[in-house]
Coordinates of C-alpha atoms in Angstrom, one line a residue:
X1 CA 1.9 -32.7 -22.5
X2 CA 4.7 -31.8 -19.1
X3 CA 4.4 -28.8 -16.9
X4 CA 7.1 -28.5 -14.5
X5 CA 6.4 -25.7 -11.8
X6 CA 9.0 -24.1 -9.2
X7 CA 7.0 -22.4 -6.0
X8 CA 3.9 -22.9 -5.1
X9 CA 1.8 -19.8 -3.2
X10 CA 0.4 -17.7 -4.5
X11 CA 1.5 -17.5 -8.7
X12 CA 2.1 -21.0 -8.8
X13 CA -0.4 -22.8 -7.1
X14 CA -2.9 -21.0 -8.7
X15 CA -1.3 -21.8 -12.0
X16 CA -0.8 -25.2 -11.4
X17 CA -5.1 -25.5 -10.7
X18 CA -5.9 -23.3 -13.9
X19 CA -3.4 -26.2 -15.9
X20 CA -5.8 -28.3 -14.6
X21 CA -9.0 -26.7 -15.2
X22 CA -7.8 -26.9 -18.4
X23 CA -6.3 -29.8 -19.3
X24 CA -6.9 -33.3 -17.6
X25 CA -4.4 -34.7 -19.4
X26 CA -1.3 -33.2 -18.6
X27 CA 1.2 -34.1 -16.5
X28 CA 1.5 -31.3 -13.9
X29 CA 4.9 -31.5 -11.2
X30 CA 4.6 -28.3 -8.6
X31 CA 8.5 -28.0 -7.0
X32 CA 8.2 -26.1 -3.7
X33 CA 11.2 -26.5 -1.6
X34 CA 9.5 -24.8 2.0
X35 CA 6.9 -27.5 3.3
X36 CA 4.2 -25.0 2.4
X37 CA 3.1 -24.8 -1.2
X38 CA -0.1 -22.9 -0.2
X39 CA -0.4 -20.3 2.5
X40 CA -1.7 -17.4 3.6
X41 CA 1.1 -15.6 4.0
X42 CA -1.0 -12.0 4.5
X43 CA -1.7 -13.4 7.4
X44 CA 0.8 -14.4 9.4
X45 CA 1.2 -11.6 11.1
X46 CA -2.4 -11.8 12.3
X47 CA -1.7 -15.2 13.5
X48 CA 1.3 -13.8 16.3
X49 CA -0.8 -11.2 17.4
X50 CA -3.8 -13.9 18.2
X51 CA -6.8 -12.7 15.3
X52 CA -5.9 -15.9 13.7
X53 CA -5.3 -18.5 16.9
X54 CA -5.1 -22.1 14.3
X55 CA -1.7 -22.0 12.9
X56 CA -3.5 -24.6 10.5
X57 CA -6.2 -22.2 9.4
X58 CA -3.0 -20.2 6.8
X59 CA -3.0 -23.1 5.2
X60 CA -5.2 -23.0 2.3
X61 CA -3.8 -26.8 0.9
X62 CA -1.8 -29.2 1.8
X63 CA 0.4 -30.9 -0.8
X64 CA -2.1 -34.1 -0.1
X65 CA -5.0 -32.3 -0.7
X66 CA -3.8 -30.6 -3.5
X67 CA -2.8 -33.9 -5.1
X68 CA -6.4 -35.7 -4.2
X69 CA -8.1 -32.2 -6.2
X70 CA -6.3 -32.3 -9.1
X71 CA -4.3 -35.0 -9.4
X72 CA -0.7 -32.5 -10.0
X73 CA 1.8 -34.3 -8.1
X74 CA 3.1 -32.3 -5.6
X75 CA 7.1 -32.3 -4.5
X76 CA 7.5 -30.1 -0.8
X77 CA 11.0 -29.8 -0.1
X78 CA 12.4 -30.0 -3.2
X79 CA 14.3 -27.7 -5.0
X80 CA 15.1 -26.9 -8.5
X81 CA 19.1 -25.9 -8.7
X82 CA 19.5 -26.0 -12.1
X83 CA 18.1 -25.0 -15.3
X84 CA 19.2 -26.1 -19.0
X85 CA 16.2 -24.3 -21.2
X86 CA 18.1 -25.5 -24.0
X87 CA 18.3 -29.3 -23.0
X88 CA 14.5 -28.3 -21.8
X89 CA 15.3 -29.8 -17.9
X90 CA 16.0 -28.5 -13.7
X91 CA 17.8 -30.4 -11.7
X92 CA 15.9 -31.3 -8.7
X93 CA 17.5 -31.2 -4.9
X94 CA 15.7 -33.6 -2.3
X95 CA 16.2 -31.7 1.3
X96 CA 15.1 -34.1 2.8
X97 CA 18.4 -36.5 2.1
X98 CA 21.1 -34.0 -0.4
X99 CA 19.8 -36.3 -3.4
X100 CA 20.0 -34.9 -6.7
X101 CA 17.9 -35.9 -9.7
X102 CA 16.9 -34.2 -12.9
X103 CA 13.0 -33.6 -14.2
X104 CA 12.2 -32.6 -18.6
X105 CA 10.0 -30.3 -19.2
X106 CA 7.7 -29.2 -21.8
X107 CA 6.9 -26.2 -20.5
X108 CA 8.1 -24.9 -17.4
X109 CA 6.6 -22.0 -14.5
X110 CA 8.8 -20.5 -12.7
X111 CA 7.2 -18.8 -9.5
X112 CA 10.2 -18.3 -6.7
X113 CA 8.1 -15.2 -5.0
X114 CA 10.8 -12.7 -3.5
X115 CA 12.7 -13.2 -0.3
X116 CA 13.5 -10.8 2.1
X117 CA 16.3 -7.9 2.5
X118 CA 18.5 -8.7 5.0
X119 CA 20.7 -6.1 5.6
X120 CA 24.9 -6.5 6.1
X121 CA 24.5 -5.3 9.5
X122 CA 26.0 -6.2 13.0
X123 CA 24.5 -8.6 15.1
X124 CA 21.9 -9.6 12.3
X125 CA 22.8 -13.4 12.9
X126 CA 20.8 -12.7 16.8
X127 CA 18.5 -15.9 17.5
X128 CA 16.0 -12.9 18.4
X129 CA 16.3 -10.8 15.6
X130 CA 14.2 -12.6 13.3
X131 CA 12.1 -12.3 9.4
X132 CA 8.5 -12.6 8.4
X133 CA 7.5 -14.3 5.1
X134 CA 6.7 -17.9 5.6
X135 CA 4.4 -19.8 8.4
X136 CA 7.8 -21.5 9.9
X137 CA 8.8 -17.4 10.5
X138 CA 5.7 -17.0 12.0
X139 CA 6.0 -19.5 14.6
X140 CA 9.3 -19.1 15.4
X141 CA 8.2 -15.7 16.2
X142 CA 5.2 -16.8 18.0
X143 CA 6.8 -18.7 20.2
X144 CA 9.8 -17.0 21.0
X145 CA 7.0 -14.6 22.6
X146 CA 5.6 -17.4 24.4
X147 CA 8.8 -18.3 25.7
X148 CA 11.0 -15.2 26.0
X149 CA 8.1 -13.3 26.8
X150 CA 10.0 -10.4 26.0
X151 CA 8.8 -6.6 26.7
X152 CA 10.2 -4.9 23.8
X153 CA 10.6 -5.2 20.1
X154 CA 12.2 -2.8 17.4
X155 CA 11.0 -3.1 13.7
X156 CA 13.0 -2.2 11.3
X157 CA 10.9 -1.1 8.2
X158 CA 7.5 0.9 8.6
X159 CA 6.3 -0.9 5.2
X160 CA 3.6 -3.1 5.0
X161 CA 4.7 -6.3 7.0
X162 CA 6.1 -3.3 9.4
X163 CA 3.3 -1.8 10.5
X164 CA 1.3 -4.8 10.9
X165 CA 4.0 -6.8 12.6
X166 CA 4.3 -3.4 14.7
X167 CA 0.4 -3.6 15.7
X168 CA 0.1 -7.3 16.5
X169 CA 3.4 -7.1 18.7
X170 CA 1.7 -4.5 20.5
X171 CA -1.4 -6.9 20.6
X172 CA 0.4 -10.0 22.0
X173 CA 1.6 -7.2 24.9
X174 CA 5.0 -6.0 23.4
X175 CA 6.3 -2.5 23.8
X176 CA 6.9 -2.0 20.5
X177 CA 9.1 0.5 18.3
X178 CA 9.5 0.9 14.8
X179 CA 12.7 2.9 12.9
X180 CA 12.3 3.5 9.6
X181 CA 14.9 5.2 7.4
X182 CA 12.2 7.1 5.1
X183 CA 10.7 10.2 6.6
X184 CA 7.2 8.7 6.5
X185 CA 5.8 4.8 7.1
X186 CA 4.8 2.6 3.9
X187 CA 5.8 3.7 0.9
X188 CA 2.9 3.7 -1.6
X189 CA 1.9 6.5 0.7
X190 CA 1.9 10.8 0.3
X191 CA 3.7 11.9 3.0
X192 CA -0.2 14.4 3.8
X193 CA -1.3 10.9 4.0
X194 CA 1.3 9.3 5.9
X195 CA 0.9 12.3 8.9
X196 CA -2.9 10.9 10.2
X197 CA -1.0 7.2 9.4
X198 CA 1.6 8.8 12.3
X199 CA -0.4 10.3 14.5
X200 CA -2.8 7.0 15.0
X201 CA -0.5 5.1 15.6
X202 CA 1.4 6.4 18.4
X203 CA -2.1 6.9 20.1
X204 CA -1.8 3.2 19.8
X205 CA 1.2 3.8 21.8
X206 CA 3.2 2.6 18.9
X207 CA 6.9 4.5 18.8
X208 CA 8.1 6.2 15.6
X209 CA 12.1 6.8 14.5
X210 CA 11.7 8.6 11.3
X211 CA 14.3 9.6 9.3
X212 CA 16.6 7.0 10.8
X213 CA 18.2 3.6 10.2
X214 CA 19.9 1.1 12.3
X215 CA 23.6 0.6 12.1
X216 CA 24.2 -2.2 14.3
X217 CA 22.5 -4.8 16.5
X218 CA 24.8 -5.8 19.7
X219 CA 23.7 -8.7 21.1
X220 CA 24.1 -8.7 25.3
X221 CA 22.4 -11.5 27.8
X222 CA 20.0 -9.5 28.8
X223 CA 19.0 -7.9 25.4
X224 CA 19.4 -6.1 21.7
X225 CA 20.9 -2.8 21.8
X226 CA 20.5 -0.9 18.4
X227 CA 23.0 1.5 17.3
X228 CA 21.7 4.1 15.2
X229 CA 22.1 6.9 12.9
X230 CA 20.7 9.4 15.4
X231 CA 20.7 7.9 18.7
X232 CA 20.5 4.1 20.2
X233 CA 17.7 2.0 21.2
X234 CA 17.5 -1.1 23.4
X235 CA 14.9 -3.9 22.9
X236 CA 14.4 -8.3 23.8
X237 CA 13.4 -8.4 20.1
X238 CA 13.8 -7.8 16.4
X239 CA 11.9 -7.8 13.4
X240 CA 13.4 -7.4 10.2
X241 CA 11.2 -5.8 7.5
X242 CA 12.8 -3.9 5.5
X243 CA 11.6 -5.2 2.5
X244 CA 12.1 -7.9 -0.8
X245 CA 13.9 -8.9 -3.2
X246 CA 12.6 -11.1 -6.3
X247 CA 14.3 -14.5 -5.5
X248 CA 15.4 -15.1 -8.4
X249 CA 19.2 -16.5 -8.8
X250 CA 17.8 -19.8 -10.9
X251 CA 16.7 -17.8 -13.2
X252 CA 19.8 -15.8 -13.4
X253 CA 21.8 -18.4 -13.5
X254 CA 19.8 -20.4 -16.5
X255 CA 20.8 -16.6 -18.8
X256 CA 16.9 -15.5 -18.8
X257 CA 16.9 -11.9 -18.9
X258 CA 16.5 -10.0 -15.5
X259 CA 16.5 -6.1 -14.4
X260 CA 18.4 -4.2 -12.4
X261 CA 16.6 -5.4 -9.5
X262 CA 17.1 -8.7 -10.6
X263 CA 13.9 -9.4 -11.4
X264 CA 12.9 -11.3 -15.0
X265 CA 11.5 -10.2 -17.8
X266 CA 8.8 -11.3 -19.2
X267 CA 5.5 -9.7 -21.9
X268 CA 2.1 -10.0 -21.7
X269 CA 1.8 -13.7 -22.0
X270 CA 4.5 -14.1 -19.4
X271 CA 7.1 -15.3 -20.6
X272 CA 10.8 -14.9 -20.7
X273 CA 13.3 -14.3 -22.3
X274 CA 14.2 -18.0 -23.1
X275 CA 11.6 -20.3 -25.4
X276 CA 8.6 -22.6 -23.1
X277 CA 9.7 -21.1 -19.8
X278 CA 6.9 -18.4 -18.1
X279 CA 7.4 -16.3 -15.1
X280 CA 5.3 -15.1 -12.2
X281 CA 4.4 -13.2 -8.8
X282 CA 7.3 -11.6 -7.2
X283 CA 9.7 -12.5 -9.2
X284 CA 8.8 -10.7 -12.7
X285 CA 9.0 -6.8 -13.6
X286 CA 5.5 -5.8 -14.4
X287 CA 4.1 -2.4 -15.7
X288 CA 2.3 -0.5 -14.4
X289 CA -1.1 0.2 -15.3
X290 CA -1.6 3.8 -14.8
X291 CA 2.3 4.8 -16.6
X292 CA 2.8 2.4 -19.0
X293 CA 6.5 2.4 -17.2
X294 CA 8.3 -0.4 -15.7
X295 CA 8.4 -1.6 -11.8
X296 CA 8.0 -4.0 -9.5
X297 CA 5.4 -4.3 -6.6
X298 CA 4.9 -7.4 -4.8
X299 CA 1.5 -8.1 -4.6
X300 CA -0.3 -11.5 -4.2
X301 CA -3.5 -10.5 -6.3
X302 CA -1.2 -10.0 -8.9
X303 CA 0.5 -12.8 -9.0
X304 CA -2.8 -14.8 -8.9
X305 CA -4.0 -13.2 -12.2
X306 CA -0.1 -14.0 -14.1
X307 CA -0.7 -17.8 -13.1
X308 CA -3.6 -18.4 -14.5
X309 CA -2.4 -15.7 -18.0
X310 CA 0.5 -18.4 -17.5
X311 CA -1.7 -21.5 -17.4
X312 CA -3.6 -19.9 -20.2
X313 CA -0.9 -19.1 -23.0
X314 CA 0.0 -22.9 -22.7
X315 CA -2.8 -24.0 -23.4
X316 CA -3.2 -22.1 -26.4
X317 CA -5.2 -19.4 -24.7
X318 CA -4.2 -15.5 -25.8
X319 CA -4.6 -14.4 -21.9
X320 CA -2.8 -11.1 -21.2
X321 CA -1.4 -9.8 -18.6
X322 CA -2.7 -5.4 -18.7
X323 CA -0.7 -4.0 -16.2
X324 CA -0.2 -3.5 -12.0
X325 CA -2.1 -0.9 -10.9
X326 CA -1.4 -1.7 -6.7
X327 CA -4.3 -1.6 -4.7
X328 CA -3.6 -2.3 -1.8
X329 CA -5.4 -2.2 1.8
X330 CA -3.8 -1.9 5.3
X331 CA -5.0 -2.4 8.8
X332 CA -4.1 -0.9 11.3
X333 CA -5.3 -1.6 15.2
X334 CA -8.7 0.5 14.0
X335 CA -7.5 2.1 10.7
X336 CA -7.9 1.0 7.2
X337 CA -5.2 2.3 4.9
X338 CA -5.9 1.9 1.8
X339 CA -4.2 3.1 -2.3
X340 CA -4.5 2.5 -5.3
X341 CA -2.3 3.9 -8.5
X342 CA -0.2 5.9 -8.4
X343 CA 1.3 8.4 -6.1
X344 CA 2.7 11.6 -6.3
X345 CA 6.4 11.0 -6.3
X346 CA 5.3 8.4 -9.3
X347 CA 3.6 11.0 -11.3
X348 CA 6.1 13.3 -11.1
X349 CA 8.5 11.0 -12.3
X350 CA 6.6 9.9 -14.9
X351 CA 6.3 13.9 -16.2
X352 CA 2.2 13.3 -16.0
X353 CA -0.1 16.5 -16.1
X354 CA -1.8 16.4 -13.0
X355 CA -3.6 18.0 -10.0
X356 CA -5.3 16.3 -6.6
X357 CA -8.3 16.5 -5.1
X358 CA -8.5 16.2 -0.8
X359 CA -11.9 15.6 0.2
X360 CA -13.4 14.4 3.9
X361 CA -15.8 12.1 4.1
X362 CA -18.8 10.4 6.5
X363 CA -18.4 6.5 6.1
X364 CA -22.0 6.6 6.0
X365 CA -25.2 8.5 6.7
X366 CA -24.3 11.0 9.5
X367 CA -27.3 10.9 11.5
X368 CA -27.2 6.9 11.8
X369 CA -24.9 5.9 14.9
X370 CA -21.5 5.6 14.8
X371 CA -20.1 7.5 11.5
X372 CA -16.6 7.6 11.1
X373 CA -14.8 10.4 8.6
X374 CA -12.3 9.4 6.4
X375 CA -9.1 11.4 4.8
X376 CA -9.0 10.7 1.1
X377 CA -6.9 11.7 -1.4
X378 CA -7.5 11.4 -5.8
X379 CA -5.0 12.4 -8.2
X380 CA -6.3 13.1 -11.4
X381 CA -5.0 14.5 -15.3
X382 CA -5.7 17.8 -16.1
X383 CA -7.5 18.5 -18.5
X384 CA -9.7 15.1 -19.2
X385 CA -10.6 14.5 -15.4
X386 CA -9.2 10.9 -15.6
X387 CA -8.5 9.3 -11.9
X388 CA -5.4 8.3 -11.9
X389 CA -4.8 7.3 -8.9
X390 CA -6.2 7.1 -4.6
X391 CA -5.8 7.1 -1.2
X392 CA -7.6 6.5 2.2
X393 CA -7.3 7.1 5.6
X394 CA -10.5 6.4 7.5
X395 CA -11.8 3.4 9.4
X396 CA -15.6 2.1 8.5
X397 CA -16.0 1.4 4.6
X398 CA -12.6 2.5 3.5
X399 CA -11.8 -0.7 1.7
X400 CA -15.5 -0.4 -0.4
X401 CA -14.7 2.9 -1.5
X402 CA -11.4 2.1 -2.7
X403 CA -12.6 -0.9 -4.9
X404 CA -14.9 1.5 -6.5
X405 CA -11.7 3.6 -7.5
X406 CA -9.6 1.3 -8.6
X407 CA -12.6 0.1 -10.7
X408 CA -12.6 3.7 -12.1
X409 CA -9.0 3.8 -12.7
X410 CA -8.9 -0.5 -14.9
X411 CA -12.0 1.3 -16.7
X412 CA -10.3 4.2 -17.3
X413 CA -12.7 6.8 -15.9
X414 CA -13.1 10.3 -15.1
X415 CA -14.4 12.6 -12.5
X416 CA -17.1 13.3 -14.7
X417 CA -18.3 9.6 -14.7
X418 CA -17.1 8.9 -10.9
X419 CA -20.3 12.0 -10.3
X420 CA -22.3 9.8 -12.4
X421 CA -22.1 6.1 -10.1
X422 CA -24.9 4.6 -8.7
X423 CA -23.8 3.9 -5.7
X424 CA -25.5 1.4 -2.9
X425 CA -26.8 3.8 0.0
X426 CA -28.6 3.2 2.9
X427 CA -28.0 5.1 6.6
X428 CA -25.8 2.5 8.0
X429 CA -23.7 1.7 4.4
X430 CA -23.4 4.8 3.0
X431 CA -24.8 8.6 2.1
X432 CA -27.1 9.4 -0.8
X433 CA -24.1 12.0 -2.4
X434 CA -21.9 8.6 -1.9
X435 CA -17.3 9.6 -0.9
X436 CA -16.4 8.6 -4.0
X437 CA -19.5 10.8 -6.1
X438 CA -18.3 14.2 -3.6
X439 CA -14.4 13.0 -5.2
X440 CA -16.0 12.9 -8.2
X441 CA -18.2 16.6 -7.4
X442 CA -14.9 18.3 -6.5
X443 CA -12.7 17.5 -9.3
X444 CA -15.3 18.6 -12.0
X445 CA -15.7 21.9 -9.6
X446 CA -12.1 22.5 -11.0
X447 CA -12.2 20.9 -14.3
X448 CA -15.5 23.5 -14.6
X449 CA -13.8 26.6 -13.8
X450 CA -16.3 26.5 -10.5
X451 CA -13.7 27.2 -8.3
X452 CA -9.4 26.9 -8.1
X453 CA -7.6 25.3 -5.3
X454 CA -4.7 25.4 -3.4
X455 CA -3.2 23.2 -1.1
X456 CA -1.4 22.3 2.7
X457 CA 1.9 23.4 0.6
X458 CA 1.4 26.5 -1.2
X459 CA 0.3 28.3 2.7
X460 CA 4.1 28.9 3.4
X461 CA 4.1 30.5 -0.2
X462 CA 0.6 32.9 -0.6
X463 CA 1.6 36.9 -0.1
X464 CA 2.2 38.5 3.7
X465 CA 2.2 41.5 2.3
X466 CA -1.3 42.3 2.0
X467 CA -1.9 42.3 -1.7
X468 CA -3.7 39.2 -1.3
X469 CA -6.5 37.7 1.5
X470 CA -6.2 35.8 3.5
X471 CA -9.9 34.4 4.6
X472 CA -10.7 31.6 7.3
X473 CA -14.6 31.0 7.4
X474 CA -15.0 27.9 10.7
X475 CA -16.4 29.4 14.0
X476 CA -14.9 30.9 16.7
X477 CA -14.8 27.9 18.5
X478 CA -12.8 25.9 16.3
X479 CA -10.5 28.8 15.3
X480 CA -9.7 29.1 19.3
X481 CA -8.9 25.7 19.1
X482 CA -5.7 26.2 16.6
X483 CA -5.2 28.7 13.5
X484 CA -3.3 29.4 10.1
X485 CA -0.8 32.6 11.0
X486 CA -2.3 35.8 8.9
X487 CA -6.1 34.7 8.3
X488 CA -7.8 36.9 9.3
X489 CA -12.0 35.1 10.8
X490 CA -14.9 35.5 9.3
X491 CA -17.6 32.7 9.9
X492 CA -19.1 31.7 6.9
X493 CA -22.8 32.3 8.7
X494 CA -21.7 36.1 8.2
X495 CA -19.5 36.5 5.4
X496 CA -22.4 37.8 2.9
X497 CA -23.8 40.9 5.5
X498 CA -19.2 41.2 6.1
X499 CA -18.6 41.3 3.1
X500 CA -17.9 44.9 2.3
X501 CA -15.2 44.4 4.7
X502 CA -12.9 42.3 1.9
X503 CA -12.1 43.9 -1.5
X504 CA -12.6 43.1 -4.1
X505 CA -9.6 43.6 -6.2
X506 CA -7.6 41.4 -4.4
X507 CA -7.5 37.7 -4.6
X508 CA -9.5 35.7 -1.9
X509 CA -7.2 32.0 0.1
X510 CA -9.8 30.9 1.9
X511 CA -10.4 27.9 4.2
X512 CA -12.8 25.9 6.7
X513 CA -12.1 22.5 8.9
X514 CA -12.5 20.4 5.7
X515 CA -13.1 22.1 2.7
X516 CA -16.9 22.1 2.4
X517 CA -17.6 25.2 4.1
X518 CA -14.9 27.1 2.1
X519 CA -16.1 25.9 -1.2
X520 CA -19.3 27.4 -0.8
X521 CA -17.9 30.9 0.5
X522 CA -15.6 30.6 -2.6
X523 CA -19.3 30.8 -4.7
X524 CA -20.5 33.1 -3.3
X525 CA -17.4 35.5 -3.2
X526 CA -17.2 34.7 -7.0
X527 CA -20.7 35.3 -7.4
X528 CA -20.2 38.9 -6.1
X529 CA -17.3 39.5 -8.3
X530 CA -14.0 37.9 -5.8
X531 CA -11.4 35.5 -7.3
X532 CA -11.1 32.8 -4.7
X533 CA -9.0 29.8 -4.2
X534 CA -10.1 26.8 -2.0
X535 CA -7.8 25.1 0.6
X536 CA -8.5 21.1 -0.7
X537 CA -8.6 19.4 2.3
X538 CA -8.9 22.3 4.4
X539 CA -8.2 22.8 8.5
X540 CA -7.8 19.7 9.7
X541 CA -5.2 18.3 6.6
X542 CA -2.9 21.5 7.2
X543 CA -2.2 21.3 11.0
X544 CA -1.7 17.0 10.9
X545 CA 0.3 17.0 8.3
X546 CA 2.4 20.7 9.0
X547 CA 2.9 19.8 12.7
X548 CA 3.6 15.9 11.4
X549 CA 6.6 17.2 9.1
X550 CA 7.9 19.4 11.9
X551 CA 7.9 16.9 14.4
X552 CA 9.8 14.3 11.5
X553 CA 12.5 17.4 11.0
X554 CA 12.9 18.0 14.8
X555 CA 13.5 14.6 15.5
X556 CA 10.3 14.4 17.4
X557 CA 9.6 11.3 17.4
X558 CA 12.2 10.4 18.5
X559 CA 11.4 8.9 21.8
X560 CA 15.3 9.9 23.1

């Protein structure tokens, strides 16, 4: 059996290694138009920022080591420029001398990955404008910083790579501003969870310009001038990070079926519309694990799994890819941002009957030094309580909580199941009631009717005519630091003795700092005959989101 693989890195390299483990006699040829077949593209920003000191650390396998270990014919600087699915052959161009040749196959795996989107902007060709997708890209950026010593940089795009680049440029001593057309950073996050990220990243000295776009880049001798949809910026260098697109020109020229975005259509076995041709990684359309709908999620984890699955099926093992849930984690200075499953936008587009819960928990036992709070947003299906998605913003321990919730989603677990999870506990690492357990408890309380909730965006719609009671149960010190207009103040510890100040005939909407004490107040008042609603996430979430939205709408993030 002769198998050709077009493209290395996550999908192609994983497929090649799996094929060899399953079939020692197969002839396997891997083509890569670049110089590297397996490298840590997620580590590229950290090489620029100096966290990863040696360029060699980014290379997971060299062509030579791959050949020695797996007996695979690795051909770097060889670009596949033509595909004939009828004759089962490809045309290859050797980029070192321009010569071309043909290679036949029994089975073919396409793993061309994705390419950076280059917007059609005036001035984008300037040598001080960079993209980041490969090791050579990172070397060019690092060399420019070391040689030109830029004082300022603009990152166009606030996705994963854009935010990581902003952090690492700042660590390299560059003054950085992120320009993002959307109203928040990191598209998979919901706006209410992004608000805390915005506040933190600005505290680290990174500028933000949201709901703003770059119209043109005007090169000058002393720097670059960026004309924006609102205002302008000057910088010594620019990083383009507006997203990626599937690099599928070869597949489309060969007549393989693709979607409107250009991603290759595959079945659950990673087979394309052409017989004996498979496709994996950032070039393919995926099925969302939660909604079952088609999507595009370019992540290394799914690419590795898909490469393995394609290899399995070529070797007669009927493996299936069961969907992508978008589990991801992001480091922003000392902050960790993580997510899995769907966000609210996706839930609404899929017409799911869902609700949400906001909880705030410590990373480990609060009495043990070094505990940090983490904000958790969880989406769940009404009625069943099935977990649909989760987002966490915090510091220590975020990654392990999102991994538990990612596992819960994959296993179709409910909030009731989360309450029963027996998770590791010792004071330096967690609490006897883990933050994941608390997510389950909070949702269970709603599903079983122990409490009713309202959310930060509901407050503006609450009647102010006296027909409802708005109650703040925080301490006087907390109240003095800021409050929601119209909420009367009775501290929780005084509530029992002052309950006669409240009208039992009126619904009571209660908030505290994070939602825990107001839950206790709700249980207390419910037991006394009141109809109570608890503000999920409390004052801390409300204040952060409302001020963030106000800043975005009024352009307060804009330094001009």
